[in-house]
GROMACS .gro file of C-alpha atoms in nm:
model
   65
    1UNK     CA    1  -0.007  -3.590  -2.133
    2UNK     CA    2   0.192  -3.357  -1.854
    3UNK     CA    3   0.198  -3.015  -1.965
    4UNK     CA    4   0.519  -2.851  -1.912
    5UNK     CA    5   0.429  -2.568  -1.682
    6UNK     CA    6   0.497  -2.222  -1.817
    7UNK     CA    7   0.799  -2.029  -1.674
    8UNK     CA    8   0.637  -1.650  -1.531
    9UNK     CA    9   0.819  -1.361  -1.467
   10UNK     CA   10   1.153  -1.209  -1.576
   11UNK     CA   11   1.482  -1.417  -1.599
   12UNK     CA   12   1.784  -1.301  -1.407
   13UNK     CA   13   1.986  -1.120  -1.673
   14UNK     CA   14   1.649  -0.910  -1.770
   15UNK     CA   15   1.638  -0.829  -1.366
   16UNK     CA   16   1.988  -0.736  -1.374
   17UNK     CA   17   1.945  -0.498  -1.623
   18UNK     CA   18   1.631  -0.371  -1.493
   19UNK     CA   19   1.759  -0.297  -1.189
   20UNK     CA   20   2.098  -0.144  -1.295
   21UNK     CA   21   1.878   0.111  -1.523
   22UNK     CA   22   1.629   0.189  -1.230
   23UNK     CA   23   1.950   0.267  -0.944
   24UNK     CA   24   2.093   0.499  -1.204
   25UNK     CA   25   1.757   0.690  -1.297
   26UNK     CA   26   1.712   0.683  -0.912
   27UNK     CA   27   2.077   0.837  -0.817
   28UNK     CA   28   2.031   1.095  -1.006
   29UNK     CA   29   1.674   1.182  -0.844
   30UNK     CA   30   1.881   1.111  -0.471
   31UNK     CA   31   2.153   1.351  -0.551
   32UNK     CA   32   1.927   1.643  -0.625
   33UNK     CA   33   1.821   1.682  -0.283
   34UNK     CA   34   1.523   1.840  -0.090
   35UNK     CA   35   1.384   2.122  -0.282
   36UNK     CA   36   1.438   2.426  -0.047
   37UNK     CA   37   1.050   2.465  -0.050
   38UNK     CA   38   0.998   2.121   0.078
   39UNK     CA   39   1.266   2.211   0.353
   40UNK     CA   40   1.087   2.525   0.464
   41UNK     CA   41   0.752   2.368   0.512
   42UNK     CA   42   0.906   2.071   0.735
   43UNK     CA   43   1.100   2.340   0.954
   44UNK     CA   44   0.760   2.506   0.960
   45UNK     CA   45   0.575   2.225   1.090
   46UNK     CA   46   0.855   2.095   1.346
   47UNK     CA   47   0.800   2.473   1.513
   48UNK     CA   48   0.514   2.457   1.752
   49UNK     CA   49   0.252   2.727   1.637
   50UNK     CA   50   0.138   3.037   1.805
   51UNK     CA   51  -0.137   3.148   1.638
   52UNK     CA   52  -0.517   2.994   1.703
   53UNK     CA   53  -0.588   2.667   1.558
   54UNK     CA   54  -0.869   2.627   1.310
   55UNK     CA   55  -1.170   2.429   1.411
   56UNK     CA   56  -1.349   2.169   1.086
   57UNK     CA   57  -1.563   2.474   0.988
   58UNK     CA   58  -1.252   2.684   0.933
   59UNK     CA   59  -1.280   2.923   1.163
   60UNK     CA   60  -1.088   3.016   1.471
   61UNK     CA   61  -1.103   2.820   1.767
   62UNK     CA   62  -1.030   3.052   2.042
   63UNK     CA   63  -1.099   2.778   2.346
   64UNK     CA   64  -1.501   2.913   2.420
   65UNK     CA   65  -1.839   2.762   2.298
   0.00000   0.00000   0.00000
């Protein structure tokens, strides 16, 4: 006897819904913006820096051996 194979997942109604609920939760997060903080620290790394670049032992790198 042929086993009627299982149906998996989530039918379309339950997507529907799922996916109305998530665009308005998300919307809201959208809307609020970039926290000013976040906005500094990108402006801050789109400047080229001045100042002497660490080396991997953390400490200056000032070009000499």
């Amino acid at each position: 006897m042929k086993e009627a194979k299982k149906q998996g997942g989530l039918n379309a109604e339950i997507q529907s819904r799922i996916g109305h609920q998530l665009r308005a939760m998300y919307d809201d997060v959208v809307r609020q913006g970039v926290p000013d903080r976040f906005v500094d620290l990108i402006r801050k790394l789109d400047v080229p820096d001045a100042s002497p670049h660490l080396g991997n032992t953390g400490e200056k790198n000032d070009g000499g051996e």
